[in-house]
PDB file of C-alpha atoms in Angstrom:
ATOM      1  CA  MET Q1204     -63.760  20.807 -19.208  1.00  0.00           C
ATOM      2  CA  GLU Q1205     -66.098  17.920 -18.874  1.00  0.00           C
ATOM      3  CA  THR Q1206     -64.168  15.892 -21.353  1.00  0.00           C
ATOM      4  CA  THR Q1207     -61.141  16.381 -19.578  1.00  0.00           C
ATOM      5  CA  ALA Q1208     -62.594  15.294 -16.257  1.00  0.00           C
ATOM      6  CA  SER Q1209     -64.113  12.168 -17.834  1.00  0.00           C
ATOM      7  CA  GLU Q1210     -60.783  11.335 -19.364  1.00  0.00           C
ATOM      8  CA  SER Q1211     -58.894  11.505 -16.144  1.00  0.00           C
ATOM      9  CA  GLY Q1212     -61.589   9.543 -14.354  1.00  0.00           C
ATOM     10  CA  SER Q1213     -61.177   6.800 -17.038  1.00  0.00           C
ATOM     11  CA  MET Q1214     -57.529   6.967 -16.675  1.00  0.00           C
ATOM     12  CA  ARG Q1215     -57.839   6.567 -12.902  1.00  0.00           C
ATOM     13  CA  GLN Q1216     -60.130   3.484 -13.426  1.00  0.00           C
ATOM     14  CA  THR Q1217     -57.649   1.871 -15.803  1.00  0.00           C
ATOM     15  CA  VAL Q1218     -54.720   2.452 -13.283  1.00  0.00           C
ATOM     16  CA  ARG Q1219     -56.801   0.969 -10.473  1.00  0.00           C
ATOM     17  CA  LYS Q1220     -57.716  -2.170 -12.639  1.00  0.00           C
ATOM     18  CA  PHE Q1221     -54.187  -2.384 -13.642  1.00  0.00           C
ATOM     19  CA  LEU Q1222     -52.896  -2.159 -10.025  1.00  0.00           C
ATOM     20  CA  SER Q1223     -55.537  -4.527  -8.549  1.00  0.00           C
ATOM     21  CA  SER Q1224     -54.989  -7.450 -10.618  1.00  0.00           C
ATOM     22  CA  PRO Q1225     -52.593 -10.057  -9.222  1.00  0.00           C
ATOM     23  CA  ALA Q1226     -50.392 -10.283 -12.418  1.00  0.00           C
ATOM     24  CA  SER Q1227     -49.818  -6.598 -12.308  1.00  0.00           C
ATOM     25  CA  ALA Q1228     -48.849  -6.704  -8.617  1.00  0.00           C
ATOM     26  CA  LEU Q1229     -46.457  -9.549  -9.317  1.00  0.00           C
ATOM     27  CA  TRP Q1230     -44.944  -7.498 -12.289  1.00  0.00           C
ATOM     28  CA  ILE Q1231     -44.482  -4.326 -10.149  1.00  0.00           C
ATOM     29  CA  GLY Q1232     -42.874  -6.518  -7.290  1.00  0.00           C
ATOM     30  CA  PHE Q1233     -40.517  -8.233  -9.492  1.00  0.00           C
ATOM     31  CA  THR Q1234     -39.574  -4.949 -11.310  1.00  0.00           C
ATOM     32  CA  GLY Q1235     -38.882  -3.378  -7.787  1.00  0.00           C
ATOM     33  CA  LEU Q1236     -36.791  -6.381  -6.818  1.00  0.00           C
ATOM     34  CA  PHE Q1237     -34.938  -6.414 -10.218  1.00  0.00           C
ATOM     35  CA  LEU Q1238     -34.127  -2.621  -9.663  1.00  0.00           C
ATOM     36  CA  LEU Q1239     -33.011  -3.326  -6.142  1.00  0.00           C
ATOM     37  CA  MET Q1240     -30.662  -6.052  -7.271  1.00  0.00           C
ATOM     38  CA  GLY Q1241     -29.183  -3.772  -9.899  1.00  0.00           C
ATOM     39  CA  PHE Q1242     -28.516  -1.104  -7.477  1.00  0.00           C
ATOM     40  CA  MET Q1243     -26.884  -3.699  -5.227  1.00  0.00           C
ATOM     41  CA  ALA Q1244     -24.723  -5.129  -8.017  1.00  0.00           C
ATOM     42  CA  ILE Q1245     -23.475  -1.511  -8.801  1.00  0.00           C
ATOM     43  CA  ASP Q1246     -22.670  -0.807  -5.164  1.00  0.00           C
ATOM     44  CA  ALA Q1247     -20.896  -4.195  -4.781  1.00  0.00           C
ATOM     45  CA  THR Q1248     -18.828  -3.443  -7.857  1.00  0.00           C
ATOM     46  CA  THR Q1249     -17.822  -0.068  -6.608  1.00  0.00           C
ATOM     47  CA  SER Q1250     -16.886  -1.509  -3.215  1.00  0.00           C
ATOM     48  CA  LEU Q1251     -14.687  -4.181  -4.781  1.00  0.00           C
ATOM     49  CA  ARG Q1252     -12.981  -1.609  -6.986  1.00  0.00           C
ATOM     50  CA  GLU Q1253     -12.187   0.365  -3.742  1.00  0.00           C
ATOM     51  CA  VAL Q1254     -10.949  -2.698  -1.983  1.00  0.00           C
ATOM     52  CA  ALA Q1255      -8.801  -3.540  -5.095  1.00  0.00           C
ATOM     53  CA  ARG Q1256      -7.305  -0.094  -4.994  1.00  0.00           C
ATOM     54  CA  THR Q1257      -6.575  -0.153  -1.306  1.00  0.00           C
ATOM     55  CA  THR Q1258      -5.069  -3.540  -1.594  1.00  0.00           C
ATOM     56  CA  GLU Q1259      -2.721  -2.494  -4.416  1.00  0.00           C
ATOM     57  CA  ALA Q1260      -1.688   0.592  -2.406  1.00  0.00           C
ATOM     58  CA  LEU Q1261      -0.867  -1.520   0.473  1.00  0.00           C
ATOM     59  CA  ARG Q1262       1.156  -4.149  -1.621  1.00  0.00           C
ATOM     60  CA  ALA Q1263       3.044  -1.225  -3.386  1.00  0.00           C
ATOM     61  CA  GLU Q1264       3.982   0.226   0.149  1.00  0.00           C
ATOM     62  CA  SER Q1265       5.024  -3.227   1.303  1.00  0.00           C
ATOM     63  CA  ARG Q1266       7.209  -3.709  -1.731  1.00  0.00           C
ATOM     64  CA  ARG Q1267       8.879  -0.387  -1.332  1.00  0.00           C
ATOM     65  CA  ARG Q1268       9.516  -1.061   2.325  1.00  0.00           C
ATOM     66  CA  ASP Q1269      10.881  -4.633   1.431  1.00  0.00           C
ATOM     67  CA  SER Q1270      13.139  -3.138  -1.250  1.00  0.00           C
ATOM     68  CA  LEU Q1271      14.598  -0.561   1.297  1.00  0.00           C
ATOM     69  CA  LEU Q1272      15.238  -3.436   3.765  1.00  0.00           C
ATOM     70  CA  ASP Q1273      16.915  -5.547   1.136  1.00  0.00           C
ATOM     71  CA  GLN Q1274      19.056  -2.555   0.238  1.00  0.00           C
ATOM     72  CA  LEU Q1275      19.928  -2.122   3.903  1.00  0.00           C
ATOM     73  CA  ARG Q1276      20.862  -5.791   4.352  1.00  0.00           C
ATOM     74  CA  SER Q1277      22.884  -5.754   1.208  1.00  0.00           C
ATOM     75  CA  ASP Q1278      24.751  -2.703   2.184  1.00  0.00           C
ATOM     76  CA  ILE Q1279      25.448  -3.892   5.760  1.00  0.00           C
ATOM     77  CA  TYR Q1280      26.714  -7.121   4.409  1.00  0.00           C
ATOM     78  CA  HIS Q1281      28.869  -5.326   1.875  1.00  0.00           C
ATOM     79  CA  SER Q1282      30.206  -3.054   4.643  1.00  0.00           C
ATOM     80  CA  GLY Q1283      31.282  -6.051   6.654  1.00  0.00           C
ATOM     81  CA  THR Q1284      33.164  -7.402   3.603  1.00  0.00           C
ATOM     82  CA  VAL Q1285      34.900  -3.981   3.093  1.00  0.00           C
ATOM     83  CA  VAL Q1286      35.909  -3.785   6.830  1.00  0.00           C
ATOM     84  CA  ARG Q1287      37.418  -7.230   6.587  1.00  0.00           C
ATOM     85  CA  ASP Q1288      39.354  -6.320   3.408  1.00  0.00           C
ATOM     86  CA  HIS Q1289      40.540  -3.020   4.993  1.00  0.00           C
ATOM     87  CA  LEU Q1290      41.742  -4.828   8.145  1.00  0.00           C
ATOM     88  CA  VAL Q1291      43.920  -7.232   6.061  1.00  0.00           C
ATOM     89  CA  GLU Q1292      45.007  -4.834   3.479  1.00  0.00           C
ATOM     90  CA  HIS Q1293      48.743  -4.014   3.562  1.00  0.00           C
ATOM     91  CA  ASP Q1294      48.811  -1.342   0.879  1.00  0.00           C
ATOM     92  CA  ASP Q1295      47.863   2.068   2.250  1.00  0.00           C
ATOM     93  CA  GLU Q1296      46.412   3.547  -0.914  1.00  0.00           C
ATOM     94  CA  ARG Q1297      44.040   0.560  -1.242  1.00  0.00           C
ATOM     95  CA  ALA Q1298      43.159   0.763   2.491  1.00  0.00           C
ATOM     96  CA  LYS Q1299      42.290   4.429   1.943  1.00  0.00           C
ATOM     97  CA  ALA Q1300      39.960   3.536  -0.960  1.00  0.00           C
ATOM     98  CA  GLN Q1301      38.319   0.873   1.071  1.00  0.00           C
ATOM     99  CA  LYS Q1302      37.711   3.343   3.918  1.00  0.00           C
ATOM    100  CA  ALA Q1303      36.269   5.801   1.459  1.00  0.00           C
ATOM    101  CA  GLU Q1304      34.056   3.002   0.232  1.00  0.00           C
ATOM    102  CA  LEU Q1305      32.877   2.180   3.659  1.00  0.00           C
ATOM    103  CA  GLU Q1306      32.074   5.785   4.400  1.00  0.00           C
ATOM    104  CA  LEU Q1307      29.958   5.943   1.221  1.00  0.00           C
ATOM    105  CA  LEU Q1308      28.249   2.671   2.447  1.00  0.00           C
ATOM    106  CA  ARG Q1309      27.518   4.312   5.741  1.00  0.00           C
ATOM    107  CA  THR Q1310      26.047   7.282   4.086  1.00  0.00           C
ATOM    108  CA  ARG Q1311      23.819   4.990   1.938  1.00  0.00           C
ATOM    109  CA  ILE Q1312      22.742   2.929   4.983  1.00  0.00           C
ATOM    110  CA  ASP Q1313      21.869   5.999   6.940  1.00  0.00           C
ATOM    111  CA  GLU Q1314      19.774   7.474   3.977  1.00  0.00           C
ATOM    112  CA  THR Q1315      17.999   4.094   3.593  1.00  0.00           C
ATOM    113  CA  LEU Q1316      17.120   4.065   7.324  1.00  0.00           C
ATOM    114  CA  ARG Q1317      15.814   7.626   6.970  1.00  0.00           C
ATOM    115  CA  ASN Q1318      13.642   6.658   4.016  1.00  0.00           C
ATOM    116  CA  TYR Q1319      12.384   3.564   5.657  1.00  0.00           C
ATOM    117  CA  GLY Q1320      11.489   5.453   8.797  1.00  0.00           C
ATOM    118  CA  ARG Q1321       9.439   7.926   6.782  1.00  0.00           C
ATOM    119  CA  GLU Q1322       7.285   4.982   5.569  1.00  0.00           C
ATOM    120  CA  LEU Q1323       7.134   3.062   8.755  1.00  0.00           C
ATOM    121  CA  PRO Q1324       3.886   1.765  10.080  1.00  0.00           C
ATOM    122  CA  LYS Q1325       3.208   2.457  13.781  1.00  0.00           C
ATOM    123  CA  THR Q1326       3.278  -1.358  14.562  1.00  0.00           C
ATOM    124  CA  GLU Q1327       6.829  -1.594  13.493  1.00  0.00           C
ATOM    125  CA  ARG Q1328       8.255   1.392  15.378  1.00  0.00           C
ATOM    126  CA  ASN Q1329       9.752  -0.590  18.239  1.00  0.00           C
ATOM    127  CA  ALA Q1330      11.529  -2.985  15.792  1.00  0.00           C
ATOM    128  CA  PHE Q1331      12.747  -0.184  13.778  1.00  0.00           C
ATOM    129  CA  ASP Q1332      14.239   1.675  16.970  1.00  0.00           C
ATOM    130  CA  ALA Q1333      15.984  -1.631  17.765  1.00  0.00           C
ATOM    131  CA  LEU Q1334      17.450  -1.838  14.312  1.00  0.00           C
ATOM    132  CA  ASN Q1335      18.696   1.758  14.528  1.00  0.00           C
ATOM    133  CA  ARG Q1336      20.314   1.001  17.852  1.00  0.00           C
ATOM    134  CA  ARG Q1337      22.139  -2.085  16.569  1.00  0.00           C
ATOM    135  CA  ILE Q1338      23.274  -0.334  13.477  1.00  0.00           C
ATOM    136  CA  ALA Q1339      24.665   2.468  15.556  1.00  0.00           C
ATOM    137  CA  ALA Q1340      26.409   0.010  17.794  1.00  0.00           C
ATOM    138  CA  TYR Q1341      27.867  -1.686  14.654  1.00  0.00           C
ATOM    139  CA  TRP Q1342      29.300   1.712  13.494  1.00  0.00           C
ATOM    140  CA  ARG Q1343      30.548   2.530  16.917  1.00  0.00           C
ATOM    141  CA  SER Q1344      32.391  -0.905  16.909  1.00  0.00           C
ATOM    142  CA  LEU Q1345      34.139   0.052  13.822  1.00  0.00           C
ATOM    143  CA  ALA Q1346      35.327   3.538  14.956  1.00  0.00           C
TER     144      ALA Q1346
END
């Protein structure tokens, strides 16, 4: 048992000498600093990836909503052209076909509005409600 005690005492002295020297204190300090910088780099990388994912999701949502608004604008413009053609048409069969096309456009416009309303941010609710009222007024004017 004495040899084990003397070996552990010797080891303690070696550790004390190592820790008490200025070079080793600097080495331990720089190692700790290096490890801290490594952990910070890993954390920053993880945070940047999360920001990139969030940004991509927001962009995708914005593109979907822009696509729906483009479809809505296009269908409303097309409906105006169909209404004009229907009003000046002298052939009853062609007028019926144009009226059927107008009904199809109305159905598609209503569906596009419903889809857009599902993805609507709360900040756009008032503008969306105003758009709905104007489109409803447009269809009433054609009735």
